mmCIF file of C-alpha atoms in Angstrom:
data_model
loop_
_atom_site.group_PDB
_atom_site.id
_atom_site.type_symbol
_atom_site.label_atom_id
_atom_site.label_comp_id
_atom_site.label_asym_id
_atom_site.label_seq_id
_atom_site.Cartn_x
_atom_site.Cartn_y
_atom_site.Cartn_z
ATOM 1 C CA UNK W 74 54.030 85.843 -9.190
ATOM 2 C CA UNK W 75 57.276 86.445 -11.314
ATOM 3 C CA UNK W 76 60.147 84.220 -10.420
ATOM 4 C CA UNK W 77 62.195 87.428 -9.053
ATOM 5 C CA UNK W 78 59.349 88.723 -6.546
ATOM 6 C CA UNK W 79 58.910 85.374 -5.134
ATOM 7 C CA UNK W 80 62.622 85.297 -4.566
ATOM 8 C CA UNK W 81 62.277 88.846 -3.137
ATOM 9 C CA UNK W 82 59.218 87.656 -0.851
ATOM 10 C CA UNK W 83 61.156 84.475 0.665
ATOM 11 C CA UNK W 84 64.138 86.811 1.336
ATOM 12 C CA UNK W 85 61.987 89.215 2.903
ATOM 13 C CA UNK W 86 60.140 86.774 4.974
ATOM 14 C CA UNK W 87 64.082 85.356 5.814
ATOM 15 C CA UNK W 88 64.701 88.679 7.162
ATOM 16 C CA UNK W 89 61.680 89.257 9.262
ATOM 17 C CA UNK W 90 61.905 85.306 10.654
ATOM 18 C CA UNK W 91 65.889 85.977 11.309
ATOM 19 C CA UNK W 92 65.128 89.153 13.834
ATOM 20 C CA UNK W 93 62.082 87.740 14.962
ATOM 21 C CA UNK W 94 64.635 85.099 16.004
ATOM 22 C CA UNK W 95 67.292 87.059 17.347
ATOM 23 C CA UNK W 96 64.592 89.303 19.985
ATOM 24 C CA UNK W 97 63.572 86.627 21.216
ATOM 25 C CA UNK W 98 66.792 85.046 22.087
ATOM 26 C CA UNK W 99 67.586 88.953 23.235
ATOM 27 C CA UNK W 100 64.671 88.788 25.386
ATOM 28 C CA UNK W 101 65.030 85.677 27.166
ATOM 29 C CA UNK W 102 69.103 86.224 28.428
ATOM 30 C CA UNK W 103 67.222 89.331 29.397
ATOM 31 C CA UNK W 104 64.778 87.778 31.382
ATOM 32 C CA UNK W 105 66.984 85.361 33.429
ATOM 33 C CA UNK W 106 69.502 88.398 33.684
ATOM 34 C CA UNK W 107 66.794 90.154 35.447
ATOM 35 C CA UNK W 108 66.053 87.144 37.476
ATOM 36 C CA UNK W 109 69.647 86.579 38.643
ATOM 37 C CA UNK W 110 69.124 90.448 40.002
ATOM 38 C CA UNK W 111 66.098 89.827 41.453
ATOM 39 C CA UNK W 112 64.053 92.187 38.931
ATOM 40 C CA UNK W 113 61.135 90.621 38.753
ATOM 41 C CA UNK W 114 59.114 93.329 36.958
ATOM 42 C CA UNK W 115 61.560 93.696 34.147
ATOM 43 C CA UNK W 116 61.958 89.719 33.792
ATOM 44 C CA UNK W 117 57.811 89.676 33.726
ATOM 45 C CA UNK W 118 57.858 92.401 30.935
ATOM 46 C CA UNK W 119 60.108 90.388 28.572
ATOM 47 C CA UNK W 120 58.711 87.064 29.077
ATOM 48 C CA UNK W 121 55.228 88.405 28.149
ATOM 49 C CA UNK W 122 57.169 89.823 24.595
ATOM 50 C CA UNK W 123 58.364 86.234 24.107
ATOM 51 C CA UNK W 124 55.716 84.206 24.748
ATOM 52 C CA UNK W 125 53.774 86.877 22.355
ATOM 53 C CA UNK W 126 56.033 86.942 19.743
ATOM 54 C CA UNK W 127 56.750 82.989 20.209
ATOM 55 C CA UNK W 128 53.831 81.285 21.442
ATOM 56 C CA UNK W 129 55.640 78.021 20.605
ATOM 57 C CA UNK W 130 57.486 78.441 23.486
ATOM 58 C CA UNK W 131 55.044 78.178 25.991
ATOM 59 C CA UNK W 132 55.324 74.923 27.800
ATOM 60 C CA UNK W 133 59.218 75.626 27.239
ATOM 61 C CA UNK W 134 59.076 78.383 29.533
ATOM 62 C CA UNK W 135 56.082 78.153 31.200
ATOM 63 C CA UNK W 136 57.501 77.384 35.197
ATOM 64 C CA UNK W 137 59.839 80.327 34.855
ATOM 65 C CA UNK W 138 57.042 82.555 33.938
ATOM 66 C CA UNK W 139 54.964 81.167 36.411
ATOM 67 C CA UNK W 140 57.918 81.667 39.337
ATOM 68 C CA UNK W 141 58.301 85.572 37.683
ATOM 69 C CA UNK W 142 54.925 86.018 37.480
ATOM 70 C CA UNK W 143 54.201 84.595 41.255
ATOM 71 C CA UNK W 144 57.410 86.605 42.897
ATOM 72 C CA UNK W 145 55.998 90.317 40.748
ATOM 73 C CA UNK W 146 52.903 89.974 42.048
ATOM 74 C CA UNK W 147 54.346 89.884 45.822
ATOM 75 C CA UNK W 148 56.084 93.154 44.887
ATOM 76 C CA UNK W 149 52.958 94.655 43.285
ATOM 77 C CA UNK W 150 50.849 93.721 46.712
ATOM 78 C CA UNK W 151 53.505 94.830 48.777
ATOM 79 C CA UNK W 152 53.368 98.393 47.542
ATOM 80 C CA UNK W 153 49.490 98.032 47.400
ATOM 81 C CA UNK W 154 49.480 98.572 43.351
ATOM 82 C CA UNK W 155 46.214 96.405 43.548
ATOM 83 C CA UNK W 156 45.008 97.070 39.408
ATOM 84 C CA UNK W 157 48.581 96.353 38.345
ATOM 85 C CA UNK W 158 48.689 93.139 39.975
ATOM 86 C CA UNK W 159 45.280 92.256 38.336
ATOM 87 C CA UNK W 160 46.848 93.319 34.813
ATOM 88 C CA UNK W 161 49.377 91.192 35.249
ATOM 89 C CA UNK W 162 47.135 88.152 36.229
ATOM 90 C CA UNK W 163 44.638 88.625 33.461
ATOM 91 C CA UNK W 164 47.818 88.833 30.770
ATOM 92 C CA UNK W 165 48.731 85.914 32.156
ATOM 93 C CA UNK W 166 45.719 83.783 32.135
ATOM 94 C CA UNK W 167 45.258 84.968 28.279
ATOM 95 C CA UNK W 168 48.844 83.153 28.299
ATOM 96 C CA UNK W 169 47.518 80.062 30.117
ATOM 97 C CA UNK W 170 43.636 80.057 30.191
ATOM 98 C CA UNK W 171 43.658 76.857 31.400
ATOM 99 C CA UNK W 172 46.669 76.806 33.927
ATOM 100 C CA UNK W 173 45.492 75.256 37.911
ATOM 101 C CA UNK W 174 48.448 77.099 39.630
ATOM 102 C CA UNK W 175 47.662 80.499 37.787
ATOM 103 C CA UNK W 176 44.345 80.061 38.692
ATOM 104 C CA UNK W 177 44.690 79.202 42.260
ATOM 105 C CA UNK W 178 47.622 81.930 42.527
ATOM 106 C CA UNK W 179 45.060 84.666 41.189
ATOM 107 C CA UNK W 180 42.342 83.325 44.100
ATOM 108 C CA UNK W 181 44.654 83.406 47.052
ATOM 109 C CA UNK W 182 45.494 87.198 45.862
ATOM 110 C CA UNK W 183 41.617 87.700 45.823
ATOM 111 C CA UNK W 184 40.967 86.138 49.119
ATOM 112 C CA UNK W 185 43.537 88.197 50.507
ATOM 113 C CA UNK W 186 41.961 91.011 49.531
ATOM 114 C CA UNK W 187 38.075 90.054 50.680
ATOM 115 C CA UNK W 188 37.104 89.220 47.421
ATOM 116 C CA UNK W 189 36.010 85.878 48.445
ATOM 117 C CA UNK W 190 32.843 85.275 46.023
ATOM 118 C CA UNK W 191 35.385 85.940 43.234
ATOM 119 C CA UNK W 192 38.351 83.784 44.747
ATOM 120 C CA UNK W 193 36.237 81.108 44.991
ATOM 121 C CA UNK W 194 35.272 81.215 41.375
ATOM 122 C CA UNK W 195 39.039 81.112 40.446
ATOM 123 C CA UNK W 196 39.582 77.994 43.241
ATOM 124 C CA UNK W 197 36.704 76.021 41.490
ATOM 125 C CA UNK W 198 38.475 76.791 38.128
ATOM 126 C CA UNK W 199 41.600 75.525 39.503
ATOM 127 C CA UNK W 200 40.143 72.271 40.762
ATOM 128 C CA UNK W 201 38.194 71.737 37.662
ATOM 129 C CA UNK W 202 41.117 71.736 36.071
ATOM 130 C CA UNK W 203 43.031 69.562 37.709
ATOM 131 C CA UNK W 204 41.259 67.383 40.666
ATOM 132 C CA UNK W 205 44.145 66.340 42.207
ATOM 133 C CA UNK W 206 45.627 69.772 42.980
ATOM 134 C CA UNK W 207 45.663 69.647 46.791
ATOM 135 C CA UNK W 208 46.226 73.533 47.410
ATOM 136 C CA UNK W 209 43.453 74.307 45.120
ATOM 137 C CA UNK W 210 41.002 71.776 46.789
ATOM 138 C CA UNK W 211 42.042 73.075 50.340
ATOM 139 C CA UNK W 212 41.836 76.777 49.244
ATOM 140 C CA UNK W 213 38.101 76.156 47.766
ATOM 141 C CA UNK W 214 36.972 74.043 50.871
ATOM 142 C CA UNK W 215 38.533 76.939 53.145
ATOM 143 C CA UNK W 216 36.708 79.934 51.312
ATOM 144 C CA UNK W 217 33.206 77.950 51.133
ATOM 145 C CA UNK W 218 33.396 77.636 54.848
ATOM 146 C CA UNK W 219 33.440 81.916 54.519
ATOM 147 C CA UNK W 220 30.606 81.674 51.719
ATOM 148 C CA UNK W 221 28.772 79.022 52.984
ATOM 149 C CA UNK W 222 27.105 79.792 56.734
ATOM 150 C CA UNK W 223 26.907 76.483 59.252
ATOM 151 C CA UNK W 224 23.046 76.161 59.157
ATOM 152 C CA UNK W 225 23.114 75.486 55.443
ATOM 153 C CA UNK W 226 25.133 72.305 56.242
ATOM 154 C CA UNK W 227 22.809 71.482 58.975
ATOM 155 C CA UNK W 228 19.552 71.411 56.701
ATOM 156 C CA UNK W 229 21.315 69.582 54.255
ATOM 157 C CA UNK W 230 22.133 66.863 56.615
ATOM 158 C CA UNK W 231 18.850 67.281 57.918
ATOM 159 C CA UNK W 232 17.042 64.373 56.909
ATOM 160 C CA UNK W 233 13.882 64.254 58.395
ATOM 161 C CA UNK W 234 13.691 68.507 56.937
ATOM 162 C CA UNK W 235 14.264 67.208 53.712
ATOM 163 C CA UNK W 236 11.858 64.153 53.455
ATOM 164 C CA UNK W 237 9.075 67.255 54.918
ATOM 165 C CA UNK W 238 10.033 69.229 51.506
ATOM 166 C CA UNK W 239 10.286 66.149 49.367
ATOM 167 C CA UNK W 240 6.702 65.225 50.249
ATOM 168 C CA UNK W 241 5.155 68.356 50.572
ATOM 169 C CA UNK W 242 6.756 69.253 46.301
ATOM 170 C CA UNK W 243 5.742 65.814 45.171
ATOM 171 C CA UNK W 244 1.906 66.660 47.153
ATOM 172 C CA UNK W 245 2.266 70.454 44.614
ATOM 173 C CA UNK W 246 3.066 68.922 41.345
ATOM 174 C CA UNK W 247 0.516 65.774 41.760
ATOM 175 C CA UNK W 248 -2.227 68.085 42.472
ATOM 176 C CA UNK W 249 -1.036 70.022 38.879
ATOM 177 C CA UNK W 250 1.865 72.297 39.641
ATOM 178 C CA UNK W 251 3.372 72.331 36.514
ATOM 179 C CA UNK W 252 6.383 74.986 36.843
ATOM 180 C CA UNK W 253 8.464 75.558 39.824
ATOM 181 C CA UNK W 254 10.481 78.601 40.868
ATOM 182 C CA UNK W 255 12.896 77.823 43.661
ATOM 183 C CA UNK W 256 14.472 81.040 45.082
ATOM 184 C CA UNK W 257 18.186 80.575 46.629
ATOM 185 C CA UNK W 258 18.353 77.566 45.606
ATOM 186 C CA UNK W 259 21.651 76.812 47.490
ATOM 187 C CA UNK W 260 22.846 73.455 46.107
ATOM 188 C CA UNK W 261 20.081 72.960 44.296
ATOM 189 C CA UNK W 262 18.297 70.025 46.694
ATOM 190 C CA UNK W 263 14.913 71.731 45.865
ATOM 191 C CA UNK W 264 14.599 72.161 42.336
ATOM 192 C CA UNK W 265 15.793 68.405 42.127
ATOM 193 C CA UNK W 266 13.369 67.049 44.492
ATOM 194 C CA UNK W 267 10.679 69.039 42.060
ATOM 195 C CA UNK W 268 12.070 67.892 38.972
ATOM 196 C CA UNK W 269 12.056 64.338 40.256
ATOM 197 C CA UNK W 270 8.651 64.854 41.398
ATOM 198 C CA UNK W 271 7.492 65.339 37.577
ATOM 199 C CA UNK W 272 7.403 69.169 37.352
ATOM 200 C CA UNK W 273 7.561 69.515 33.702
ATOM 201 C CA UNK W 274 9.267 73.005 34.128
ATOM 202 C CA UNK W 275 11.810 74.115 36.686
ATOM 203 C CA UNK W 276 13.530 77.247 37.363
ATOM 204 C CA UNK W 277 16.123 78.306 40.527
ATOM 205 C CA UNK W 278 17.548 81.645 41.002
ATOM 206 C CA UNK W 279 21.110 81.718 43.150
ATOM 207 C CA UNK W 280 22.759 85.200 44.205
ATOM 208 C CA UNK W 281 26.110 84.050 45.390
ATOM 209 C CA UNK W 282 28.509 82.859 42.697
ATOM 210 C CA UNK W 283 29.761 79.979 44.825
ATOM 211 C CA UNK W 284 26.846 78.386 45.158
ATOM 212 C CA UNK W 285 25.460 79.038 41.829
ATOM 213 C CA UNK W 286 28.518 76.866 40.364
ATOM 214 C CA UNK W 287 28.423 74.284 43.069
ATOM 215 C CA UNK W 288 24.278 73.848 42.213
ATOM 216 C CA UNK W 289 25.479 73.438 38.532
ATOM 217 C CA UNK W 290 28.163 70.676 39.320
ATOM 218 C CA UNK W 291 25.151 68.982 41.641
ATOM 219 C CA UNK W 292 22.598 69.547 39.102
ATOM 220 C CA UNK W 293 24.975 67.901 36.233
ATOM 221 C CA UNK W 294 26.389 64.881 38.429
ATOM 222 C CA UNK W 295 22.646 64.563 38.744
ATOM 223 C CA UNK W 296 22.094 64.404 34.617
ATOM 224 C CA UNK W 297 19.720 67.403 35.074
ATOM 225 C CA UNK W 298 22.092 70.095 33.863
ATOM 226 C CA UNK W 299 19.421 70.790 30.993
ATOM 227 C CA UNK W 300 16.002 69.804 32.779
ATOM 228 C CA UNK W 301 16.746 72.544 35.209
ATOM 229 C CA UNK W 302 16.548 76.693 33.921
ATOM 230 C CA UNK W 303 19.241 77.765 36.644
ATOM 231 C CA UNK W 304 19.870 81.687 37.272
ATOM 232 C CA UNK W 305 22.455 83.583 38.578
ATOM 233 C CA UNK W 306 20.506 86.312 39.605
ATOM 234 C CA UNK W 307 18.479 87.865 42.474
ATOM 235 C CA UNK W 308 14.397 86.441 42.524
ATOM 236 C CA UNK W 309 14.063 90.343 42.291
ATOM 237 C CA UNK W 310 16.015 90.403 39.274
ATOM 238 C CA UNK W 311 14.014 87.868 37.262
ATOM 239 C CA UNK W 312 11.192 88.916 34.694
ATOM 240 C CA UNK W 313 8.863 87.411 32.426
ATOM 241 C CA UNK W 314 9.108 86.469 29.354
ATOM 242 C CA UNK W 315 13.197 87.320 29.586
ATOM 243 C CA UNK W 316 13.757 84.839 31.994
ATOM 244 C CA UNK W 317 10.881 82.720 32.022
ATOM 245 C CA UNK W 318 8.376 82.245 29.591
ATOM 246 C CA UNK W 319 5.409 83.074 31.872
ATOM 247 C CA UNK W 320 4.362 82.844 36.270
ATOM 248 C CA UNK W 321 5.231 79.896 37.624
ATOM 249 C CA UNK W 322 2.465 77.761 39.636
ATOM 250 C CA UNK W 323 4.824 76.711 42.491
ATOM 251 C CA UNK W 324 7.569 78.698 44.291
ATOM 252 C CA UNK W 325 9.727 76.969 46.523
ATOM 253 C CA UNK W 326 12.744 77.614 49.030
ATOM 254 C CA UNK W 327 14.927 77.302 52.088
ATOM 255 C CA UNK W 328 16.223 80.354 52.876
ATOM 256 C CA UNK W 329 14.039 81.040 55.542
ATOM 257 C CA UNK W 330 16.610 80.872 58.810
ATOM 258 C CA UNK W 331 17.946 83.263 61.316
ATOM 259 C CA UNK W 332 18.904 85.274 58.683
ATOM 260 C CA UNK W 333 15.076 85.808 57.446
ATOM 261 C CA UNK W 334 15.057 89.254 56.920
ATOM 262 C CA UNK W 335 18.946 89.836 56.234
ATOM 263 C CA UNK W 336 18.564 87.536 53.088
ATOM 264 C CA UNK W 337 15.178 90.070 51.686
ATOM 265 C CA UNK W 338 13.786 86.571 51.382
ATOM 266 C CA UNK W 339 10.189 88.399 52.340
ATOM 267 C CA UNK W 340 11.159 91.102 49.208
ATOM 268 C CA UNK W 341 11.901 87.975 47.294
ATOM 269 C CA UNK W 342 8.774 86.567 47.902
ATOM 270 C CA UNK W 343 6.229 89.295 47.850
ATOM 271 C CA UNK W 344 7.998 89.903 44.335
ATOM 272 C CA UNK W 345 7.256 85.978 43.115
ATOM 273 C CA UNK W 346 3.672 86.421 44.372
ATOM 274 C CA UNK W 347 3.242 89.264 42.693
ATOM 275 C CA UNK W 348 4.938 88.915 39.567
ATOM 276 C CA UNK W 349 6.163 85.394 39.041
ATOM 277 C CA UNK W 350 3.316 83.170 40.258
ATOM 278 C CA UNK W 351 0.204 82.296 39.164
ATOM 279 C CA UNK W 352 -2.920 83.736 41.068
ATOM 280 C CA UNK W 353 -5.712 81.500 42.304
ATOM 281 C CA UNK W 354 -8.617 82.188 40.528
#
């Protein structure tokens, strides 16, 4: 490049830098003017053009977007502008992808709302995140208890139930089950005991969202986050080879309570009979 267009290039780029400069500074006494008035919506709009046109300034500003963000979102829920409020959560966490109060924030708005599958999702993030973060431990112990019904606790702490399974999966795969299916698996107490057992190849299925993540986080403190196949989808939902590579010879699983016929655990496993499990010959 000549001498004089390189000149003309820097002076250029000078000139872009200097009112890329001067917005943002524009933006920002904007922002806390807005604050000082109690216009949240405004102040929200013009720290999302700074942090986008400055994304060095992040942690810099990050509390006082979190405080403008937090107090816009009251205003957007008090006048029921539900999809606005989401907008404005999702910019946000595109911001901070990895920010525990966000996170939490966006689950309380959720739960609020009786989205609790999805709240807890955003609770579990939080706590991921950052273990220590009492609100976000408090809010995700407080939805499971929604999520979660009594009697699953029970069989869990259930020990002479789960010594019956134990037995009765390590009887299967000694006598030459080889794969296991275990529908609902909950927190995942089944496909370990089979995996344990021997079973060469496991496979759970989990509906709810909640307990699909919590059976991860047990499977992985377990070290068998990659010995166990582990869906989030309905039994009904799974197919062969997609899911797994052909029938299984042993379905398992513990959904079988009060709620028997609520669950469709007898669609569920009419459908794994059928489809999923190997026939006696």
């Amino acid at each position: 490049m000549p001498p004089t267009n390189a000149k003309t290039s820097r002076s250029h780029r000078g000139r872009q830098e200097a009112r890329r400069q001067e917005l943002i500074s524009r933006s920002l006494q904007s922002a806390q003017h807005c604050l000082e008035d109690d216009d949240f919506g405004t102040a929200y709009a013009h720290y999302l053009l700074v942090l986008n046109l400055a994304p060095e300034l992040k942690a810099t500003v990050k509390e006082t977007f979190q405080f403008t963000l937090f107090k816009w979102a009251e205003e957007l829920d008090s006048l029921a502008r539900i999809q606005d409020l989401f907008n404005c959560y999702e910019q946000a966490l595109e911001l901070y992808p990895n920010d525990e109060v966000i996170c939490n924030s966006m689950g309380e708005h959720l739960f609020r709302m009786g989205f609790r599958d999805e709240a807890a999702g955003y609770f579990h993030k939080a706590v991921k995140l950052n273990p220590d973060f009492a609100d976000a431990k408090e809010n995700f112990y407080r939805v499971a208890n929604w999520l979660v019904e009594r009697w699953h606790f029970i069989m869990l702490n259930d020990t002479k139930r789960n010594l019956t399974y134990l037995k009765a999966i390590e009887n299967a795969v000694r006598s030459g089950c080889k794969s296991v299916l275990d529908i609902g698996t909950g927190t995942g107490i089944l496909s370990i005991f089979a995996k344990k057992a021997g079973a060469p190849y496991v496979y759970a299925c989990e509906l709810s969202k909640t307990m699909y993540k919590l059976a991860c986080d047990v499977m992985a403190a377990n070290n068998m986050g990659s010995e166990i196949k582990l869906f989030h989808l309905k039994s009904l939902d799974i197919e062969i080879p997609k899911h797994i590579p052909e029938r299984v010879s042993l379905v398992v699983t513990e959904t079988v309570d009060a709620g028997l016929f609520g669950e469709g655990i007898v669609e569920s496993l009419i459908h794994a009979w059928e489809h999923l499990l190997l026939q006696p010959k």
